[in-house]
mmCIF file of C-alpha atoms in Angstrom:
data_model
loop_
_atom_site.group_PDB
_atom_site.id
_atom_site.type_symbol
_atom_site.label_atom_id
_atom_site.label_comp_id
_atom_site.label_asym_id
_atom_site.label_seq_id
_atom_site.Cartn_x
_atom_site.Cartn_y
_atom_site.Cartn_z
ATOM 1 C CA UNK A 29 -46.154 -15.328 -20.410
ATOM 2 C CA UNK A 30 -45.662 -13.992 -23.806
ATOM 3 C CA UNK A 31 -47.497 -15.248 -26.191
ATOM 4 C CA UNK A 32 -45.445 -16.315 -30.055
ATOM 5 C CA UNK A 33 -47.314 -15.874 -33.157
ATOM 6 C CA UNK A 34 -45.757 -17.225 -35.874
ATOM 7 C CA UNK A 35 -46.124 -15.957 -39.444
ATOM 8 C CA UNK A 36 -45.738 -18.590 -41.883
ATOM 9 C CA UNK A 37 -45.923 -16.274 -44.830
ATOM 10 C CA UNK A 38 -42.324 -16.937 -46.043
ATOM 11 C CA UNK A 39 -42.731 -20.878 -46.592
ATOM 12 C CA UNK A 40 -45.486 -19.730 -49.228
ATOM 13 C CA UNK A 41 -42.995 -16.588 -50.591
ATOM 14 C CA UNK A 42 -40.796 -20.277 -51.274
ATOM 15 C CA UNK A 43 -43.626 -22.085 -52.792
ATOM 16 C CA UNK A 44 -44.642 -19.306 -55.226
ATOM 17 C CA UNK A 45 -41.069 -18.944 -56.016
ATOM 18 C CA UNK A 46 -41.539 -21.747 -58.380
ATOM 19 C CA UNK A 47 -45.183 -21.761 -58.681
ATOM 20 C CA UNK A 48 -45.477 -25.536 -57.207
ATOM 21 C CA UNK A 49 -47.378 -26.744 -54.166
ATOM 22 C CA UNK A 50 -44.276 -27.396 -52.005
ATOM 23 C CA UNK A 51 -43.335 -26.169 -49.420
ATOM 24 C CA UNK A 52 -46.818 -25.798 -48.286
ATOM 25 C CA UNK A 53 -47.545 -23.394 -45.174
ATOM 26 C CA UNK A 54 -50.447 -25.517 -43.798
ATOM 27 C CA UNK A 55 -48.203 -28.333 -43.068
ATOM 28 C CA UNK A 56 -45.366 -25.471 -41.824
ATOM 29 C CA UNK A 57 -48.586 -24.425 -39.173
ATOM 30 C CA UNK A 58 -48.888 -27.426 -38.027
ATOM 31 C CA UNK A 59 -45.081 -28.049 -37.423
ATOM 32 C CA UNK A 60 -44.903 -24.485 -35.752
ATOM 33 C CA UNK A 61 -47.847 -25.447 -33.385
ATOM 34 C CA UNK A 62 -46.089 -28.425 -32.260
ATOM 35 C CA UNK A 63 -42.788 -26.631 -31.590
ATOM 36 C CA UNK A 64 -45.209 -24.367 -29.213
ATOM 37 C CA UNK A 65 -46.975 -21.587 -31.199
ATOM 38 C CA UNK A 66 -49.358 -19.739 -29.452
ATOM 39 C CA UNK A 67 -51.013 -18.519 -32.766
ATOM 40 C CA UNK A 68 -50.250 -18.369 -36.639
ATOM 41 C CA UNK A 69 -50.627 -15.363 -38.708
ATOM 42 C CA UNK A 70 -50.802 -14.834 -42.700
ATOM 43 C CA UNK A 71 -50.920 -12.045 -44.709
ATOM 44 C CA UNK A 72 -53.528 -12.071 -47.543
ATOM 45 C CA UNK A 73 -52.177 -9.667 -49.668
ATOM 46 C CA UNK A 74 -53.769 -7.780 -52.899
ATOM 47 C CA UNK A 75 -50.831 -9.370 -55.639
ATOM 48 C CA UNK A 76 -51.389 -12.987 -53.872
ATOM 49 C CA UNK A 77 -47.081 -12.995 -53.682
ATOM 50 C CA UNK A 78 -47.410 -15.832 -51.314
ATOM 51 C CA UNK A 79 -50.028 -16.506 -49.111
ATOM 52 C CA UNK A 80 -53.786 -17.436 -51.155
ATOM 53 C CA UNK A 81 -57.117 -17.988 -49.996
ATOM 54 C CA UNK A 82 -56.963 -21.986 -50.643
ATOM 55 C CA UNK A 83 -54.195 -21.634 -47.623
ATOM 56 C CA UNK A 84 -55.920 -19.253 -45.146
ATOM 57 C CA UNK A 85 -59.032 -21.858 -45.894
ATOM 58 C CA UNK A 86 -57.040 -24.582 -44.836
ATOM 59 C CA UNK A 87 -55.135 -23.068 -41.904
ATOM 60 C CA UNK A 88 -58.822 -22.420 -40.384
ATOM 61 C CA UNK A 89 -59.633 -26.072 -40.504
ATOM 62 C CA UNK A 90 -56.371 -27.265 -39.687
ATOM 63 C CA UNK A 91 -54.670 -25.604 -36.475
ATOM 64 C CA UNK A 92 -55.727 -25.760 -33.134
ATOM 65 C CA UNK A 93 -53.941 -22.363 -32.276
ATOM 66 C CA UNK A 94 -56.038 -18.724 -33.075
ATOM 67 C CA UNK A 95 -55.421 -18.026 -36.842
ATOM 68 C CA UNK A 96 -54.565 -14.386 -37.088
ATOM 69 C CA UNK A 97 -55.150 -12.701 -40.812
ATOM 70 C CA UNK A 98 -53.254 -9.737 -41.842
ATOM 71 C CA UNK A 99 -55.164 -7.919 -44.499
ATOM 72 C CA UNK A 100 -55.528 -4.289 -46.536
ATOM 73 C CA UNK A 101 -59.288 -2.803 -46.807
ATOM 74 C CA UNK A 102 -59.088 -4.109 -50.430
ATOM 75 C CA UNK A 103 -62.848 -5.128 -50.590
ATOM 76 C CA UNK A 104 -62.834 -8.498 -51.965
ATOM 77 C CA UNK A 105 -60.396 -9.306 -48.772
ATOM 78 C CA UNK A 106 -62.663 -7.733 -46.533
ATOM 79 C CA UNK A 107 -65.299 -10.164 -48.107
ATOM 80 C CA UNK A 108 -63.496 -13.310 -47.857
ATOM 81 C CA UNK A 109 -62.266 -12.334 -44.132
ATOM 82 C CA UNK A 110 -65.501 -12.048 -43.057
ATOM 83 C CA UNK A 111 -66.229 -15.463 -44.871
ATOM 84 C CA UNK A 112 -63.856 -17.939 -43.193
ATOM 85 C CA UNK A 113 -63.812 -15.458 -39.840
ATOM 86 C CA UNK A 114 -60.202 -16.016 -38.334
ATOM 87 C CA UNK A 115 -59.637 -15.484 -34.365
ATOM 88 C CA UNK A 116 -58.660 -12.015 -35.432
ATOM 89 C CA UNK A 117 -57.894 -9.478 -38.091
ATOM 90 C CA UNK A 118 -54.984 -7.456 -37.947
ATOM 91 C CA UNK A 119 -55.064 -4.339 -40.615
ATOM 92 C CA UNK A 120 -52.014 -3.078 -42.310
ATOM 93 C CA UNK A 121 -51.234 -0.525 -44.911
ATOM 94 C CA UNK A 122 -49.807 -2.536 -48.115
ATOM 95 C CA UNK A 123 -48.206 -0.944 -50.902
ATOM 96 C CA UNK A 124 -47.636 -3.545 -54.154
ATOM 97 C CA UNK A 125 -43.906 -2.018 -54.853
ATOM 98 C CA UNK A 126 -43.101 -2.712 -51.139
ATOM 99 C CA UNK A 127 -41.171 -5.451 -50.058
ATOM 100 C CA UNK A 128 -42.455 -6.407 -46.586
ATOM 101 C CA UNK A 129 -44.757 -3.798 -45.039
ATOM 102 C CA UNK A 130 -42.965 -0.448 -44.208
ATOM 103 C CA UNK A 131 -45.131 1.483 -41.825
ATOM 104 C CA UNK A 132 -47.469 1.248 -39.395
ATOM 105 C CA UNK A 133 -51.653 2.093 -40.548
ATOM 106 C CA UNK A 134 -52.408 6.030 -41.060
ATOM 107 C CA UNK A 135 -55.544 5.706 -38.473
ATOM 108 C CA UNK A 136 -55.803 9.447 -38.411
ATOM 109 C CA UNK A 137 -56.291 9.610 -41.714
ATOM 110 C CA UNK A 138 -58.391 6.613 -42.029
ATOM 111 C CA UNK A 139 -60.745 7.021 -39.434
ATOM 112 C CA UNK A 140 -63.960 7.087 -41.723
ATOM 113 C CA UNK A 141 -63.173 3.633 -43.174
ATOM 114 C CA UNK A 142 -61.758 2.229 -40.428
ATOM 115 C CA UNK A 143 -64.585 2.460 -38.171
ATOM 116 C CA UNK A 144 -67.602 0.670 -39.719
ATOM 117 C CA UNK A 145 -65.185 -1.919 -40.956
ATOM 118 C CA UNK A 146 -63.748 -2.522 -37.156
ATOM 119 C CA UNK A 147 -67.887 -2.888 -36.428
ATOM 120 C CA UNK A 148 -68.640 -5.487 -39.239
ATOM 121 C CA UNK A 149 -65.604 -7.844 -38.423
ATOM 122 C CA UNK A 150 -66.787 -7.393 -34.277
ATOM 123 C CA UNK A 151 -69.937 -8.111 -35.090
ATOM 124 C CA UNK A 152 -68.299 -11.241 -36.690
ATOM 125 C CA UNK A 153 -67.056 -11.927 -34.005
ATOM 126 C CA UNK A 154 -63.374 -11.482 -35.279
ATOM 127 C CA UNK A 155 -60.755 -9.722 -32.736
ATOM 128 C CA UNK A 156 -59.711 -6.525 -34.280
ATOM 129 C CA UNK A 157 -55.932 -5.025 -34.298
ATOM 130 C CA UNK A 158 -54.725 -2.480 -35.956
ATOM 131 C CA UNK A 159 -50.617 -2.409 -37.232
ATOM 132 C CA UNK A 160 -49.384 0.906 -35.867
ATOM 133 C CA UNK A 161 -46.073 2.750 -35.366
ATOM 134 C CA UNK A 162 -45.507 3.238 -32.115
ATOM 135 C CA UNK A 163 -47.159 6.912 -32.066
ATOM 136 C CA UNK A 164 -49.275 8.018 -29.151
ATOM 137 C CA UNK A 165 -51.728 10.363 -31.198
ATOM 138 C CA UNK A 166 -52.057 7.187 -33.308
ATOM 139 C CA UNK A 167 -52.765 4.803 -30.760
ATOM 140 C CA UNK A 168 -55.459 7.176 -29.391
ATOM 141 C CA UNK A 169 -57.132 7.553 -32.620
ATOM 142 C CA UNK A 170 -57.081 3.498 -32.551
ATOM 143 C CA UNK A 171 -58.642 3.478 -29.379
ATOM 144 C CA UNK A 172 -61.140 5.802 -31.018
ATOM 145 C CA UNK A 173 -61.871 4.234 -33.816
ATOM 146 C CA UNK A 174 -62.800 1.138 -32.071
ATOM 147 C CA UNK A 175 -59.756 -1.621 -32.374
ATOM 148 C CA UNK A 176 -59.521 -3.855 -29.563
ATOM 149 C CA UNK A 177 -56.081 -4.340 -29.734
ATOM 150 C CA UNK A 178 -53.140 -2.930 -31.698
ATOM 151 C CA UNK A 179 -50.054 -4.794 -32.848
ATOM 152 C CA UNK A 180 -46.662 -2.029 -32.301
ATOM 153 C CA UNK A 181 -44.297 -2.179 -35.376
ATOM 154 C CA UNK A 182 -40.851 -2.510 -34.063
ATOM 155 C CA UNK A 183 -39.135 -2.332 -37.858
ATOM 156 C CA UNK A 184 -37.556 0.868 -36.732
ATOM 157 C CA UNK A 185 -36.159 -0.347 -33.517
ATOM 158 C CA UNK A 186 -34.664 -3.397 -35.638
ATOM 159 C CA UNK A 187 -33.523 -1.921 -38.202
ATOM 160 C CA UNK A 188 -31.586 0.518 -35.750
ATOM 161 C CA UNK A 189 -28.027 1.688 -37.310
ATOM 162 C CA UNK A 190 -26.401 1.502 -33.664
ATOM 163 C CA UNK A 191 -27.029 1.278 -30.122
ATOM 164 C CA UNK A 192 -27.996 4.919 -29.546
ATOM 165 C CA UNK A 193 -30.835 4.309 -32.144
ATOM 166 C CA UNK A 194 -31.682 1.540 -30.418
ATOM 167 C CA UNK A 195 -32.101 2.773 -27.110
ATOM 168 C CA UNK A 196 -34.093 5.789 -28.803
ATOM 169 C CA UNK A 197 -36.534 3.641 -30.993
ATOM 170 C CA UNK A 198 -37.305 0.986 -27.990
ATOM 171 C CA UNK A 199 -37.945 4.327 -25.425
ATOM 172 C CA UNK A 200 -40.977 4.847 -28.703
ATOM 173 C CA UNK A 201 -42.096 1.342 -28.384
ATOM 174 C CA UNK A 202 -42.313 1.172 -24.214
ATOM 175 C CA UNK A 203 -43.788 4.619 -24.106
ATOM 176 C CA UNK A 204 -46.292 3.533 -26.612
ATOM 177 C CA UNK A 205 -47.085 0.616 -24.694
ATOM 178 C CA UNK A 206 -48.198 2.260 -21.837
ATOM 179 C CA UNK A 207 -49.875 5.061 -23.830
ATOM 180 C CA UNK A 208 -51.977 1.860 -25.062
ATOM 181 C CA UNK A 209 -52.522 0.612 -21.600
ATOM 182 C CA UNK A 210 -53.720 3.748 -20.689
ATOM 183 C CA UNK A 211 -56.036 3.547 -23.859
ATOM 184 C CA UNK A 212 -57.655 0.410 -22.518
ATOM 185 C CA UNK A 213 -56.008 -1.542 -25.641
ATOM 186 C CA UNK A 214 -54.295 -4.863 -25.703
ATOM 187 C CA UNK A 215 -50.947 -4.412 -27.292
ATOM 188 C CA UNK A 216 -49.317 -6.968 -29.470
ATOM 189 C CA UNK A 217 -46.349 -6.300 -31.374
ATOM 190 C CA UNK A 218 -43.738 -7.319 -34.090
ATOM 191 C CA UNK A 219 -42.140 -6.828 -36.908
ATOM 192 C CA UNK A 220 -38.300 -7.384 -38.118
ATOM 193 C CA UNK A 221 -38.045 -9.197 -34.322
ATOM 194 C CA UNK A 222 -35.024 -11.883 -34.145
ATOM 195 C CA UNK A 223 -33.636 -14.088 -31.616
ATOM 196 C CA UNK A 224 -30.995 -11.407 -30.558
ATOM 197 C CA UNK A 225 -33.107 -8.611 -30.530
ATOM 198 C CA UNK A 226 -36.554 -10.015 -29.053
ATOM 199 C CA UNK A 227 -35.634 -9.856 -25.241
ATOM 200 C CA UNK A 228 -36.387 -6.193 -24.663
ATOM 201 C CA UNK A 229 -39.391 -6.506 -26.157
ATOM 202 C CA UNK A 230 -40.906 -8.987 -24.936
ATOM 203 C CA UNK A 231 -40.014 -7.895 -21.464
ATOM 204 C CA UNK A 232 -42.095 -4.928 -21.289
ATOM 205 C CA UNK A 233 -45.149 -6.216 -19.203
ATOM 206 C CA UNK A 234 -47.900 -4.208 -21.696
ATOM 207 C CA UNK A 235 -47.243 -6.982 -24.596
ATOM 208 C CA UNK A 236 -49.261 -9.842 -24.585
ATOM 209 C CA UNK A 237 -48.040 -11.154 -28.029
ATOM 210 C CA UNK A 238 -45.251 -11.316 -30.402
ATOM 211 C CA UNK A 239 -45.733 -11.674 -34.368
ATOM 212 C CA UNK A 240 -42.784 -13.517 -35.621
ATOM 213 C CA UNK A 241 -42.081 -14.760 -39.382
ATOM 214 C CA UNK A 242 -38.178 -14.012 -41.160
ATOM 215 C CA UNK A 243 -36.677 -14.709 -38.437
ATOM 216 C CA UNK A 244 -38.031 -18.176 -37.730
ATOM 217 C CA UNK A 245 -38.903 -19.375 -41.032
ATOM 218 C CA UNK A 246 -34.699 -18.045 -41.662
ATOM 219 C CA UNK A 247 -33.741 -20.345 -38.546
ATOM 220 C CA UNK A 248 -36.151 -23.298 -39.685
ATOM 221 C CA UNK A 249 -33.954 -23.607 -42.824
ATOM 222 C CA UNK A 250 -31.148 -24.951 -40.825
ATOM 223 C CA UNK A 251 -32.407 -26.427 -37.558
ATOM 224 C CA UNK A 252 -36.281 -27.414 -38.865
ATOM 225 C CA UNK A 253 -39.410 -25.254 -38.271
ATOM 226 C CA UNK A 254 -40.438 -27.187 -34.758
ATOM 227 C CA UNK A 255 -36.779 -26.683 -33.115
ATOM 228 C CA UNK A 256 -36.577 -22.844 -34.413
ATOM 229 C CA UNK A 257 -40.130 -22.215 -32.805
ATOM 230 C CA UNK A 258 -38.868 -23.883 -29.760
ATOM 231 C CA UNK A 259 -36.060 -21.883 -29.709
ATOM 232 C CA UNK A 260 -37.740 -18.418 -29.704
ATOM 233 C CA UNK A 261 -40.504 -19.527 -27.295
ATOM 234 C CA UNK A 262 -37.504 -19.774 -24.895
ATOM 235 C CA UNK A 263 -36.208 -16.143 -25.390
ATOM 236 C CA UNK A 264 -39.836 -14.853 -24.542
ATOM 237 C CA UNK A 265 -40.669 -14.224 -20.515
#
């Protein structure tokens, strides 16, 4: 089966909205987990717009599930990642102006920090992924570089204008999924994934996880975070 990841980063987006302590994402974790999570992701960002390090603290002593931390290679991150270890480490590009992240990592370009800072977290013992578009000459300079896995971004596919575009950007993704296969990397993916457009992608039979957090966190708001977990676990394979 497909594994469901979900990222409880919006509940803190809320919180620091009016710069309270409610709604807190800890307690969201723990409501996602019983509605069937197979994992929980953050995303530790530079600016601190939602998620903080009191919460990714508390989310490793609270959930039973893997913790997955999205990070930059900000150094003080890199620090505190390697402090609380999570299950695994996924790295993204961030921009500060951005609203969510655009774009999958530049590993090309990034190869020379990349690589001893994929050996410090394995030697950690923390699962490495790297957030990629779905680019073969990319995911071959992932598998070079040392990632264990790599997480596909599927914002493209999403975000598709019509069904031609569609069809185009999911042909990307599945071709990129074997190209990973081929690479002898675990593919995850995610990104701008809903309850109508999931099915696809979780059918492909390279993915082993989905990272899920609008969408959910969108559906919680009416139905409650444990049914609108529920609810995507039963689109996935």
């Amino acid at each position: 089966m497909v594994k469901l990841g979900v990222n409880v980063d919006h509940v803190a987006t809320v919180r620091e909205a009016r710069g309270i302590t409610e709604p807190d994402p800890v307690a969201a974790a723990v409501l996602a987990e019983l509605g069937g999570a197979d994992g929980i992701t953050v995303h530790l960002r530079e600016d601190r717009r939602h998620i903080r390090e009191r919460d990714v603290r508390l989310l490793k002593e609270t959930i039973k599930v893997p913790l997955n931390l999205e990070l930059a290679m900000a150094p003080e991150i890199l620090d505190f990642a390697l402090e609380i270890k999570p299950h695994s480490a996924t790295f993204v590009p961030e921009k500060r102006e951005e609203l969510t992240t655009e774009g999958g990592l530049d590993v090309i370009a990034g190869h020379n920090r990349l690589e001893p800072v994929i050996r410090r977290f394995q030697e950690a013992g923390i699962v490495v992924s790297l957030f990629i578009d779905p680019d073969p000459e990319q995911i071959e300079a992932a598998a070079a570089v040392g990632a264990e896995f790599i997480e596909i971004h599927t914002g493209r596919y999403c975000d598709a204008a019509d069904d031609r575009q569609m069809k185009e950007e999911f042909a990307l993704i599945e071709q990129a999924s074997i190209c990973a296969a081929n690479c002898n990397l675990k593919v995850n993916a995610g990104h701008g994934l809903n309850y109508r457009n999931v099915g696809p992608i979780a059918r492909l039979p390279e993915i082993r996880e989905l990272n899920i957090g609008h969408a959910i966190i969108a559906r919680a708001v009416y139905v409650g975070l444990e049914r609108a977990v529920a609810e995507m676990k039963s689109r996935l394979p």
